Coordinates of C-alpha atoms and ligand atoms in Angstrom, one line a residue:
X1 CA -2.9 -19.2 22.5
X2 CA -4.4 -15.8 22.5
X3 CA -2.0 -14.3 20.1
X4 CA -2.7 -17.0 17.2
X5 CA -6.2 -15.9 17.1
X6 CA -5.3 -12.4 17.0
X7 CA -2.8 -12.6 14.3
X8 CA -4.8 -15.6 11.9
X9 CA -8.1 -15.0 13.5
X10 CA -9.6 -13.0 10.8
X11 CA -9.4 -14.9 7.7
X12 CA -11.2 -16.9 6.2
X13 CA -9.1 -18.6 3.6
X14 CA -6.9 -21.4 4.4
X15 CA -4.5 -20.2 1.7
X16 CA -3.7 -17.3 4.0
X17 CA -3.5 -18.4 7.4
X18 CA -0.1 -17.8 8.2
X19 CA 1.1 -14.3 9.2
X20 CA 1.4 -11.8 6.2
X21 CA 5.0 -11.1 5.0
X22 CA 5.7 -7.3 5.9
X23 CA 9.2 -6.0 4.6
X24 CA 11.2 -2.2 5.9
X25 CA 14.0 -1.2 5.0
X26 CA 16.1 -0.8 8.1
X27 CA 19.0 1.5 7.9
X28 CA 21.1 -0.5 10.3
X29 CA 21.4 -3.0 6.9
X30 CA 20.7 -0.6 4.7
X31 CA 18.5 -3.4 2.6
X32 CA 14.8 -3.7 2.7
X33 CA 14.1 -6.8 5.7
X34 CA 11.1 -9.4 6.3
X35 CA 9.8 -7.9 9.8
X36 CA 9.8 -10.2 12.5
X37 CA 8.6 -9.1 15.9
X38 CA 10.7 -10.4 18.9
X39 CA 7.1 -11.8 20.3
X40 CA 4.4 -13.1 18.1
X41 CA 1.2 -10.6 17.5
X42 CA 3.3 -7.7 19.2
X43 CA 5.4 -5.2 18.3
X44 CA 6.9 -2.2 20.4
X45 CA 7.6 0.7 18.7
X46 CA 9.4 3.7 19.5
X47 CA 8.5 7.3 17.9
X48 CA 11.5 10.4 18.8
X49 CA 9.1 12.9 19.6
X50 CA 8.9 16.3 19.1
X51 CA 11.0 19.5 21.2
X52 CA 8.1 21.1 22.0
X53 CA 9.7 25.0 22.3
X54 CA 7.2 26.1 19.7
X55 CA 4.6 24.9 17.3
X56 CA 5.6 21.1 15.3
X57 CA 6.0 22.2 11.6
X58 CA 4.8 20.2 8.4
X59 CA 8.3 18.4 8.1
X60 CA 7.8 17.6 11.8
X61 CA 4.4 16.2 11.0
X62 CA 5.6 13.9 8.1
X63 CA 7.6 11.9 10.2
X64 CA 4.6 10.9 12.6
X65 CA 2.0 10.0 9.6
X66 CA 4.9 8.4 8.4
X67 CA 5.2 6.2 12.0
X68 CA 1.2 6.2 11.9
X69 CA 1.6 4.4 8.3
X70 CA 3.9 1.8 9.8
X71 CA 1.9 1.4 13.0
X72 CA -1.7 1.3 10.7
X73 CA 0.2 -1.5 8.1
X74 CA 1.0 -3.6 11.1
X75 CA -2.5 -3.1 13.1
X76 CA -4.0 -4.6 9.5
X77 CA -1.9 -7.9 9.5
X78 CA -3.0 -8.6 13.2
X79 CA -0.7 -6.8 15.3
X80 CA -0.8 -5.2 18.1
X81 CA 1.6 -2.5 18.3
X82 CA 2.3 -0.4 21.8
X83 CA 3.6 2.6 20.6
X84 CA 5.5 5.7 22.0
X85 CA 6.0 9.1 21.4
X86 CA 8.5 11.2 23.5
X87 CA 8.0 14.8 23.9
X88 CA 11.0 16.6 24.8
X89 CA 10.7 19.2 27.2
X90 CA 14.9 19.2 28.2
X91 CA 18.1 19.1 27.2
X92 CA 17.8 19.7 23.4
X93 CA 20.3 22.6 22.3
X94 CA 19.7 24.8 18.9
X95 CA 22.6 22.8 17.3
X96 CA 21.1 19.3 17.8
X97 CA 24.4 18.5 19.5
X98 CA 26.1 20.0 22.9
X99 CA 26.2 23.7 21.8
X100 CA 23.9 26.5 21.2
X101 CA 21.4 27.5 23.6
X102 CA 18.7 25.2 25.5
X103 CA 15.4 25.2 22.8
X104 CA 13.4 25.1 25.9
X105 CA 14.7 28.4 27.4
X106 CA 14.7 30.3 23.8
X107 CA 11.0 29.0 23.8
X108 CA 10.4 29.9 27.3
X109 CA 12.1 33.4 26.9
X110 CA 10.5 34.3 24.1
X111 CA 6.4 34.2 25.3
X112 CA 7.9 35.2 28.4
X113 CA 6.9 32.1 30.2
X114 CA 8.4 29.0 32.2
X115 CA 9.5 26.0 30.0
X116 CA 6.9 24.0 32.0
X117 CA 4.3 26.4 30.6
X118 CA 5.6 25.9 26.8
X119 CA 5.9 22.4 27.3
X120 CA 2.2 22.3 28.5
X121 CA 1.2 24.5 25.4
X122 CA 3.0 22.8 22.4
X123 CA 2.6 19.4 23.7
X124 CA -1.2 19.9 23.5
X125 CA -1.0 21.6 20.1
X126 CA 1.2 18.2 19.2
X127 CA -1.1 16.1 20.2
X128 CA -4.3 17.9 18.5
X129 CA -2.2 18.3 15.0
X130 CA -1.9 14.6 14.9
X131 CA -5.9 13.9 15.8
X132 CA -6.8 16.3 13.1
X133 CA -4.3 14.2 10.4
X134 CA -6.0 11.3 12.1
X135 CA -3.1 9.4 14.2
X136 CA -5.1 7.7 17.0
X137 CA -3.6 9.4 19.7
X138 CA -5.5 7.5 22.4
X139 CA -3.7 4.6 20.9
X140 CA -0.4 6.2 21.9
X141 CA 2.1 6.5 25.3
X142 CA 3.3 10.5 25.3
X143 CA 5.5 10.1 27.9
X144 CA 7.9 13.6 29.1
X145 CA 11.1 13.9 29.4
X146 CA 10.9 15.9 32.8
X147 CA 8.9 13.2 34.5
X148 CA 11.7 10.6 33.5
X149 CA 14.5 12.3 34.9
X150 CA 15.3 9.6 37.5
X151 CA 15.4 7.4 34.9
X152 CA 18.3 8.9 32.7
X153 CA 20.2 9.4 36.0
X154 CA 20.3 6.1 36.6
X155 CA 20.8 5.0 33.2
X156 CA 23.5 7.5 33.0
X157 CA 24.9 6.2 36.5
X158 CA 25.1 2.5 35.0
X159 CA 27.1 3.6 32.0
X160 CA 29.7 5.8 33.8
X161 CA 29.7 2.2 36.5
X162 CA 30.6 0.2 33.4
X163 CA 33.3 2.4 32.5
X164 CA 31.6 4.0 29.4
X165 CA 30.9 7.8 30.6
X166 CA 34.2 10.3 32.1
X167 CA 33.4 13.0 34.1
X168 CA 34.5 16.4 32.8
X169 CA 33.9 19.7 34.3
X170 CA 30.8 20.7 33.5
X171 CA 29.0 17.2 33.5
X172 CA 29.2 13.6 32.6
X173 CA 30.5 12.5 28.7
X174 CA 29.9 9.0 26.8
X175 CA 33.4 8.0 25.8
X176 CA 32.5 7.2 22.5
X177 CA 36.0 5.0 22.1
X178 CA 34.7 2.9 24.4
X179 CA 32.0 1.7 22.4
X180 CA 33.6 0.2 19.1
X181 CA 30.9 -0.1 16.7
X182 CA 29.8 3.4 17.6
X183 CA 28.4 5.0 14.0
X184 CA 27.0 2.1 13.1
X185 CA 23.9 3.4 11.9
X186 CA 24.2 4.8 8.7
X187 CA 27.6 4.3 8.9
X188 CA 29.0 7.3 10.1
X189 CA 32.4 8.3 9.4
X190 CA 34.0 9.3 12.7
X191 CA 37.2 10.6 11.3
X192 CA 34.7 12.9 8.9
X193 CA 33.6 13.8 12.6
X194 CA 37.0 14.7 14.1
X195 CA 37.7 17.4 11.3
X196 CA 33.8 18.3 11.1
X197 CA 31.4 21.4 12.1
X198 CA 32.2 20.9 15.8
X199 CA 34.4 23.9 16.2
X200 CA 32.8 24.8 19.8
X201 CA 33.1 21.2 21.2
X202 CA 33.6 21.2 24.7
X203 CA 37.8 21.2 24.9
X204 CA 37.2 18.4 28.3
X205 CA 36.0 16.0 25.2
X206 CA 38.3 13.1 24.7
X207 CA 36.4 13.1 21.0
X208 CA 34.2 15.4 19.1
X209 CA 31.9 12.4 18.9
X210 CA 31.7 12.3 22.9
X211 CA 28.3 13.6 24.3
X212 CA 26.8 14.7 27.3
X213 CA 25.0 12.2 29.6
X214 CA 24.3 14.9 32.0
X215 CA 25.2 18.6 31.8
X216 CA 25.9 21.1 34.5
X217 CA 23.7 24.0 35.4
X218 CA 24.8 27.5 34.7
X219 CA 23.9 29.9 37.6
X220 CA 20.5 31.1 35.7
X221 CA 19.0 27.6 34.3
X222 CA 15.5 27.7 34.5
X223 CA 15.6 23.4 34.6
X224 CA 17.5 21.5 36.6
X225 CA 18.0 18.8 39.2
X226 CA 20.4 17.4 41.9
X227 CA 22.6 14.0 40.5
X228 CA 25.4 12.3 41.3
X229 CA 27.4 15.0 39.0
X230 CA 25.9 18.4 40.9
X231 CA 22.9 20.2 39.8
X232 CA 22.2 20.3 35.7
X233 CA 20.4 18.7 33.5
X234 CA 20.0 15.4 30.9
X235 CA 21.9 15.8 27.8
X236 CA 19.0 15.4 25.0
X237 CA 20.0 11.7 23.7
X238 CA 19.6 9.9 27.3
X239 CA 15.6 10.6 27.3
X240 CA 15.0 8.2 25.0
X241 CA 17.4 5.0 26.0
X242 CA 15.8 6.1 29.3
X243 CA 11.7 6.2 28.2
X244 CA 11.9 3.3 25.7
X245 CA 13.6 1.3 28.4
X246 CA 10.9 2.2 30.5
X247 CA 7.8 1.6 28.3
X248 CA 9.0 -0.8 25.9
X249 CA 12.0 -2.6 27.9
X250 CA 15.5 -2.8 26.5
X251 CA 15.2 -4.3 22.9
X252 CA 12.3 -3.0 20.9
X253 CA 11.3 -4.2 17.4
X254 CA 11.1 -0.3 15.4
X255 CA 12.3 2.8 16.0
X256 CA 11.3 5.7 13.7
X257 CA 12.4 9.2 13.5
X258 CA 13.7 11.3 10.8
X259 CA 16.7 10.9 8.8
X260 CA 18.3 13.9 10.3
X261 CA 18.6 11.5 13.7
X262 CA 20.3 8.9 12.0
X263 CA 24.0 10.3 12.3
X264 CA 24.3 11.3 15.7
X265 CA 20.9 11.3 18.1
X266 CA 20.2 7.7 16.8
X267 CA 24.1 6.4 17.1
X268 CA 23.8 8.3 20.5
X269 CA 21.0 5.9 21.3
X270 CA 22.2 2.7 20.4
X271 CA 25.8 3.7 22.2
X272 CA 23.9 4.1 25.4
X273 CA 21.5 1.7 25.7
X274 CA 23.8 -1.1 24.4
X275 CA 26.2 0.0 26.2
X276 CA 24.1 -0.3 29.5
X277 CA 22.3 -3.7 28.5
X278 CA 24.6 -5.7 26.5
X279 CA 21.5 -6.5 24.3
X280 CA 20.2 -5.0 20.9
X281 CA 18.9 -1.8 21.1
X282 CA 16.2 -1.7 18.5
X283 CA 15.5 -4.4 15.8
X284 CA 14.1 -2.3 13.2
X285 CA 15.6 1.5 12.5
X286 CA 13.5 3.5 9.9
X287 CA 13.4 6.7 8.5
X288 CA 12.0 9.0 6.8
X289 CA 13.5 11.7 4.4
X290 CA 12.8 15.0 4.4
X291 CA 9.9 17.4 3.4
X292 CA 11.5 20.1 1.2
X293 CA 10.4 23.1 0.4
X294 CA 11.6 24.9 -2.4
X295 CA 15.2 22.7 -2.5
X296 CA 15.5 23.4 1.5
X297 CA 14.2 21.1 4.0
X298 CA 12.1 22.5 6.1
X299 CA 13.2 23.5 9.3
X300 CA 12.7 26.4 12.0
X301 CA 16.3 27.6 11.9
X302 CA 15.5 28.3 8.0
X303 CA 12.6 30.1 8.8
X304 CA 10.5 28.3 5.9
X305 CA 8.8 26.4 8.3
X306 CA 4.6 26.0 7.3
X307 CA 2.4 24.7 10.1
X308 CA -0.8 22.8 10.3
X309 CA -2.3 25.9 11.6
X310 CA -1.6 27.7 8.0
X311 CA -2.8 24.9 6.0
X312 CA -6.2 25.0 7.6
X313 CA -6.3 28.6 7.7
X314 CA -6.7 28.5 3.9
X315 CA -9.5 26.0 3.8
X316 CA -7.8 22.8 3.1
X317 CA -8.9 19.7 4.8
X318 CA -6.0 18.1 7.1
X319 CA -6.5 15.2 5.7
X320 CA -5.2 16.8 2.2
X321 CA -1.5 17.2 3.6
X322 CA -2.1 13.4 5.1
X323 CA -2.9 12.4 1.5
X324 CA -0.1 14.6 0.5
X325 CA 2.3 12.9 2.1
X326 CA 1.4 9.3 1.2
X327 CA 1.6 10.3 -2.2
X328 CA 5.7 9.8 -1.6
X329 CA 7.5 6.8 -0.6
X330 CA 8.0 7.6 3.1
X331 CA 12.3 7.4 2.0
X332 CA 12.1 9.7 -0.6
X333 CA 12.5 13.7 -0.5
X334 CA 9.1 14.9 -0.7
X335 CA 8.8 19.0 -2.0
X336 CA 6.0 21.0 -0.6
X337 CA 4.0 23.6 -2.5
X338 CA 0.8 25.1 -2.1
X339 CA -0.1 23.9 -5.5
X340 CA 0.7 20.5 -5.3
X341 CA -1.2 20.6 -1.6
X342 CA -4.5 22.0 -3.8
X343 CA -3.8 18.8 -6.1
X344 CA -3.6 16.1 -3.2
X345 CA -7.0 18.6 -1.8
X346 CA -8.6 17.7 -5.1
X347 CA -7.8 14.1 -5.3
X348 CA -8.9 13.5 -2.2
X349 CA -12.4 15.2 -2.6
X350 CA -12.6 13.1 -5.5
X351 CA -11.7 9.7 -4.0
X352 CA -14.7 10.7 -1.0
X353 CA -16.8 10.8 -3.7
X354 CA -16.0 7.6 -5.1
X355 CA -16.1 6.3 -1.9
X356 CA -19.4 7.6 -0.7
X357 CA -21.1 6.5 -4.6
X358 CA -19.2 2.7 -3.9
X359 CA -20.9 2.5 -0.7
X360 CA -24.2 3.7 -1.9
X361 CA -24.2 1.3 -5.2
X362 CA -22.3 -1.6 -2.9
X363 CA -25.1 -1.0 0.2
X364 CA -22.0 -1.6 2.1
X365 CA -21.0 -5.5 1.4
X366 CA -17.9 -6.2 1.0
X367 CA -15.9 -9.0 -1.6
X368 CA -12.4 -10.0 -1.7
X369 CA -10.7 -8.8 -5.2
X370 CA -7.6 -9.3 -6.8
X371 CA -7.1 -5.1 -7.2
X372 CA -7.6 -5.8 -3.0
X373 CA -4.4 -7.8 -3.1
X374 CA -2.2 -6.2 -5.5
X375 CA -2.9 -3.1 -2.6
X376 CA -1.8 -5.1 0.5
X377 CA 1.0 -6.3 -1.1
X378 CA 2.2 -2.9 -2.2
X379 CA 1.8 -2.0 1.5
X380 CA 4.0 -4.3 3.0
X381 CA 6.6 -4.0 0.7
X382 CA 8.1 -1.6 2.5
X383 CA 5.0 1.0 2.7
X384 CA 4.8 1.5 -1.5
X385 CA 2.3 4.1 -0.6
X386 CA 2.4 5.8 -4.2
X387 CA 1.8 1.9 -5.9
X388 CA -1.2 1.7 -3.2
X389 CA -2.6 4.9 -3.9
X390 CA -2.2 4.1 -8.1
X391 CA -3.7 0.5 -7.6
X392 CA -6.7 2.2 -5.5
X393 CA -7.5 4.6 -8.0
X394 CA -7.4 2.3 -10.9
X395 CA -9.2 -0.2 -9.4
X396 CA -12.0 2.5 -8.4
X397 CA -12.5 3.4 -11.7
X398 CA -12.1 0.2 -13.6
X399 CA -15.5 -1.4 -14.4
X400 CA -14.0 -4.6 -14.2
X401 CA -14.5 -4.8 -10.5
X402 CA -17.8 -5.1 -8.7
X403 CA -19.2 -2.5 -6.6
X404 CA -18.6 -5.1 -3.0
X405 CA -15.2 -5.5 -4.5
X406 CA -14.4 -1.8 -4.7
X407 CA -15.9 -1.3 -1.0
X408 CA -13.7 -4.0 0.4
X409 CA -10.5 -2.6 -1.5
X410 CA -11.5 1.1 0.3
X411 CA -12.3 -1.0 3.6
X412 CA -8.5 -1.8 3.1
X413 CA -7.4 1.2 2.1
X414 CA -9.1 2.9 4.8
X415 CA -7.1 1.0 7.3
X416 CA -3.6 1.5 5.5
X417 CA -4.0 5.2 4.5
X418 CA -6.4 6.8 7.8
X419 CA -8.2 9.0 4.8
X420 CA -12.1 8.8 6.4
X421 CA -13.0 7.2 3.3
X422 CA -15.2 4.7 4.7
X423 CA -16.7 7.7 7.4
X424 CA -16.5 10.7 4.6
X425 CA -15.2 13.2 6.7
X426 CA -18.8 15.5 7.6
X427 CA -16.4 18.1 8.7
X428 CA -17.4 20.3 5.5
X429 CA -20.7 18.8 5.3
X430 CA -23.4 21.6 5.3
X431 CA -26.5 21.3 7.6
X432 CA -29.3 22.8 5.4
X433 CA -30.4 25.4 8.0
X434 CA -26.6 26.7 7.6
X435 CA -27.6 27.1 3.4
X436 CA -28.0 30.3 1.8
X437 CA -31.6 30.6 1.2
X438 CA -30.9 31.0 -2.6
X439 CA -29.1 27.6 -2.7
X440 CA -32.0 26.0 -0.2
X441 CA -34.3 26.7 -2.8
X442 CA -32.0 25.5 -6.1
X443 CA -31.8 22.3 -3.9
X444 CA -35.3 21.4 -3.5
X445 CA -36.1 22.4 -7.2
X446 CA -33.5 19.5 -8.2
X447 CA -35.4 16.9 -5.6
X448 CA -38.4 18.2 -7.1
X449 CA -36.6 17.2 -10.8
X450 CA -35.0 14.2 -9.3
X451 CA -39.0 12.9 -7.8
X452 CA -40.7 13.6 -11.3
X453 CA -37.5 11.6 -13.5
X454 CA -36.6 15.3 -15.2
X455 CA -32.7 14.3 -15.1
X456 CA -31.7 17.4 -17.4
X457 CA -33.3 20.2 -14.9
X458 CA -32.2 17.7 -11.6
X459 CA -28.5 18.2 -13.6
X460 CA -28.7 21.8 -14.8
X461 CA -29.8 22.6 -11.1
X462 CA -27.1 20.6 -9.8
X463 CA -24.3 22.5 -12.1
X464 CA -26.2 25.7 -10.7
X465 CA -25.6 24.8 -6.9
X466 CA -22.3 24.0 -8.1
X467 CA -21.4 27.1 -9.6
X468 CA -22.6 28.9 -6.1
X469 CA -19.9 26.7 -4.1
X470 CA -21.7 23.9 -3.0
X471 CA -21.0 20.1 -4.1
X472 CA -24.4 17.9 -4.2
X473 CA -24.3 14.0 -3.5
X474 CA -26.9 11.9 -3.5
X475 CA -26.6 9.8 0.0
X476 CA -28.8 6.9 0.7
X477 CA -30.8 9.9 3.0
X478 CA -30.8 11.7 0.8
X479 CA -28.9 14.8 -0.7
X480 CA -25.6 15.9 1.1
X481 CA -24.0 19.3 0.7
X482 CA -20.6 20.2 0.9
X483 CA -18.7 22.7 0.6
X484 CA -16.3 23.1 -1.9
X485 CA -12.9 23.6 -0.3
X486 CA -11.4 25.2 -4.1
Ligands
AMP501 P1 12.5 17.6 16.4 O1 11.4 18.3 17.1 O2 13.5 18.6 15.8 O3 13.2 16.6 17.3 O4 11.9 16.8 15.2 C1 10.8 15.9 15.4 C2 10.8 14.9 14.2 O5 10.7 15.5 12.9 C3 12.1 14.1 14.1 O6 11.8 12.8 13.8 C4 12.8 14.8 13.0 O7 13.8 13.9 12.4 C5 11.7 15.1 12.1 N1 11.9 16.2 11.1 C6 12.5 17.4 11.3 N2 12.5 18.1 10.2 C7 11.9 17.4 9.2 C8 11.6 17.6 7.8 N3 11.9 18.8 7.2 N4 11.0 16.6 7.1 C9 10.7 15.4 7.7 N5 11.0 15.1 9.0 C10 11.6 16.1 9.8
ZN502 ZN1 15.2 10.2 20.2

């Protein structure tokens, strides 16, 4: 069988052919679960995607290095994992629920543009923010909410068939009563609901829990399409029982997203598309908490939001905010600052450099270690990233471990974390004909020193290139410069 090659294939000892044990906590149970995909070697996993009415902010970004993380974990233990990422171009209102204004049209209105052309432009920006924190994006389905709009009209069509949708005015409403273990996730108290921040529910509603399938157009909509209910458009939770129906078929292992979807975008999800199929939705919910920033999440509407754009801007590799991130568990509150990004800049520099001296002193060979699996073992307990990180730097700069050891443990590392440690990212990497000409000469003074064995001049010139910006390694080529970023 193909997939028992895939999954045991790569090991060598007999002591650990059988699948690894890889634990999440899912928030349907609430408890920390051994991960078992419904087919062996595969898992489908389902990413709620961005509303792409402006740029994705840093909080945005968390949750898809945090769905890169589970989607890397898995890849290492064999998997194969199809993954999606929606991008929502439709039907998402200001208040995450059925009020406010279309995100799409304040997006649209506000560069002056169609939605189409928004969509185009933030959806590319997406998609290049994750390359540059190093998500394989190649490796992922993007689809649209626009081209899937035949899709949620039919799913839509099934539920109100089966009884589970009423027709109001201005569109088509899940009846919510009709579903009993709607809330499920997280357990959401629907009485809370009744008495909650609803106040401009739609008075047709039979509960303030009720949400649009499909909404009516108002005279000057800039999207919308015929349906069964007039023209309008797809409320916002139907595009993704619709896509990951599509894509991944009706019961998909994981679905990831932030822990502001649990309450109602999530429960909207599962109350549609079990609704439809009878079946379980999803297998696997996870989610990630918040980034904060100072005691605030992050969040447009706040207007504290901090983009990729800015962090680059000020020098700092991507990668920094990547290594940033992994530096919390993935369900833990995680505060940005620009200080405590310069520290995750720093530590990263200095792991490169560990790395690129371990591959040097190692010539590359590899050797299984003990540090190597006290890290996977941290990893698939539920993504311990901060454990992984500690048991990678200790293990780095113990001398009890042999060079081959170390450069397997960053081999493993490298496929967890997505850091370029075992490709040192070149991106600051200086060509010499780019050097200033008074560091060009400083450098071939300390080759000079370094020919001719005079180690205190090779190290006083070094501290001098140093002091003028400029980081010195010694590769196996010989010496790479780079820049320093602080
Ligand atoms: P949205 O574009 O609002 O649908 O959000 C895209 C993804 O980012 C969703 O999974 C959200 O739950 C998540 N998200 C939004 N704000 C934050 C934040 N401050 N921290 C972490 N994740 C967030
Ligand atoms: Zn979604």
């Amino acid at each position: 069988m193909q997939w028992f090659a895939h999954v045991f294939g790569k090991r060598k000892n007999a002591a650990e052919r059988r699948p690894a044990q890889i634990f999440f906590t899912n928030t349907l149970s609430g408890s920390k679960e051994l991960f078992i995909s419904q087919r062996p070697g595969i898992v489908t996993m389902y990413s709620c995607g961005p509303t792409v009415y402006g740029s994705a902010h840093i909080g945005n970004l968390r949750a898809y290095v945090f769905s890169d993380t589970i989607a890397r974990a898995l890849g290492a233990d064999g998997y194969r994992v199809r993954r999606v990422i929606n991008i929502t171009d439709v039907g998402h209102l200001v208040g995450d629920g059925d009020q406010g204004e279309d995100k799409m049209a304040v997006g649209a209105a506000r560069e002056k543009t169609t939605p189409q052309d928004i969509a185009d432009r933030y959806t590319k920006e997406f998609t290049e923010d994750l390359s540059e924190l190093n998500i394989d994006t190649k490796d992922i389905q993007f689809p649209r909410a626009t081209d899937y709009i035949k899709e949620q009209i039919a799913l839509a069509k099934t539920l109100e068939e089966k009884g589970f949708a009423y027709r109001i005015k201005n569109g088509l409403a899940f009846d919510t009563s009709r579903f009993p273990s709607y809330g499920k996730l997280g357990n959401i108290d629907l009485g809370a609901q009744r008495v909650g921040a609803r106040i401009e529910m739609d008075r047709e509603k039979r509960h303030p829990a009720d949400f649009w399938l499909w909404r009516s157009a108002k005279p000057n909509d800039l999207q919308q399409w015929d349906s069964p209910w007039g023209r309008g458009n797809p409320g916002w939770h139907i595009e993704c029982s619709a896509m990951s129906r599509a894509l991944l078929g009706q019961e998909i292992d994981i679905h990831t997203g932030g822990e502001d979807h649990i309450g109602a975008h999530h429960n909207n999800e599962i109350a549609q598309s079990e609704a439809a199929s009878g079946r379980t939705f999803v297998h696997y919910w996870m989610h990630n908490a918040f980034l904060m920033v100072e005691g605030q999440k992050i969040s447009k509407s706040l207007h504290n939001d901090i983009y990729l754009k800015d962090i680059v801007a000020k020098g700092f590799d991507p990668l920094a905010l990547r290594y940033f991130y992994l530096q919390a568990h993935y369900r833990t509150h995680l505060s940005f600052s620009w200080n405590a990004l310069a520290g995750a800049a720093g530590a990263l520099e200095r792991l490169e450099k560990f790395s690129r001296d371990i591959n040097t002193e190692s010539k590359g060979k590899s050797a299984p270690s003990e540090a190597r699996e006290r890290f996977l073992v941290a990893m698939r307990d539920d993504l311990a990233t901060p454990q992984a990180l500690g048991i990678l730097w200790d293990s780095l700069k113990s001398e009890e471990y042999a060079p081959e050891e170390k450069w397997g443990l960053i081999q493993d590392a490298e496929l967890h974390l997505g850091l370029n440690l075992t490709r040192p990212s070149t991106s600051n990497v200086v060509e010499s004909a780019d050097l200033p000409e008074h560091i060009r000469i400083l450098l071939e003074q300390r080759e000079k020193a370094r020919v001719t064995k005079d180690f205190a001049a090779a190290d006083r010139l070094r501290s001098e290139i140093e002091n003028g910006g400029y980081h010195v390694d010694d590769g196996p080529n010989g010496p790479v410069l780079t820049m320093r970023t602080l």
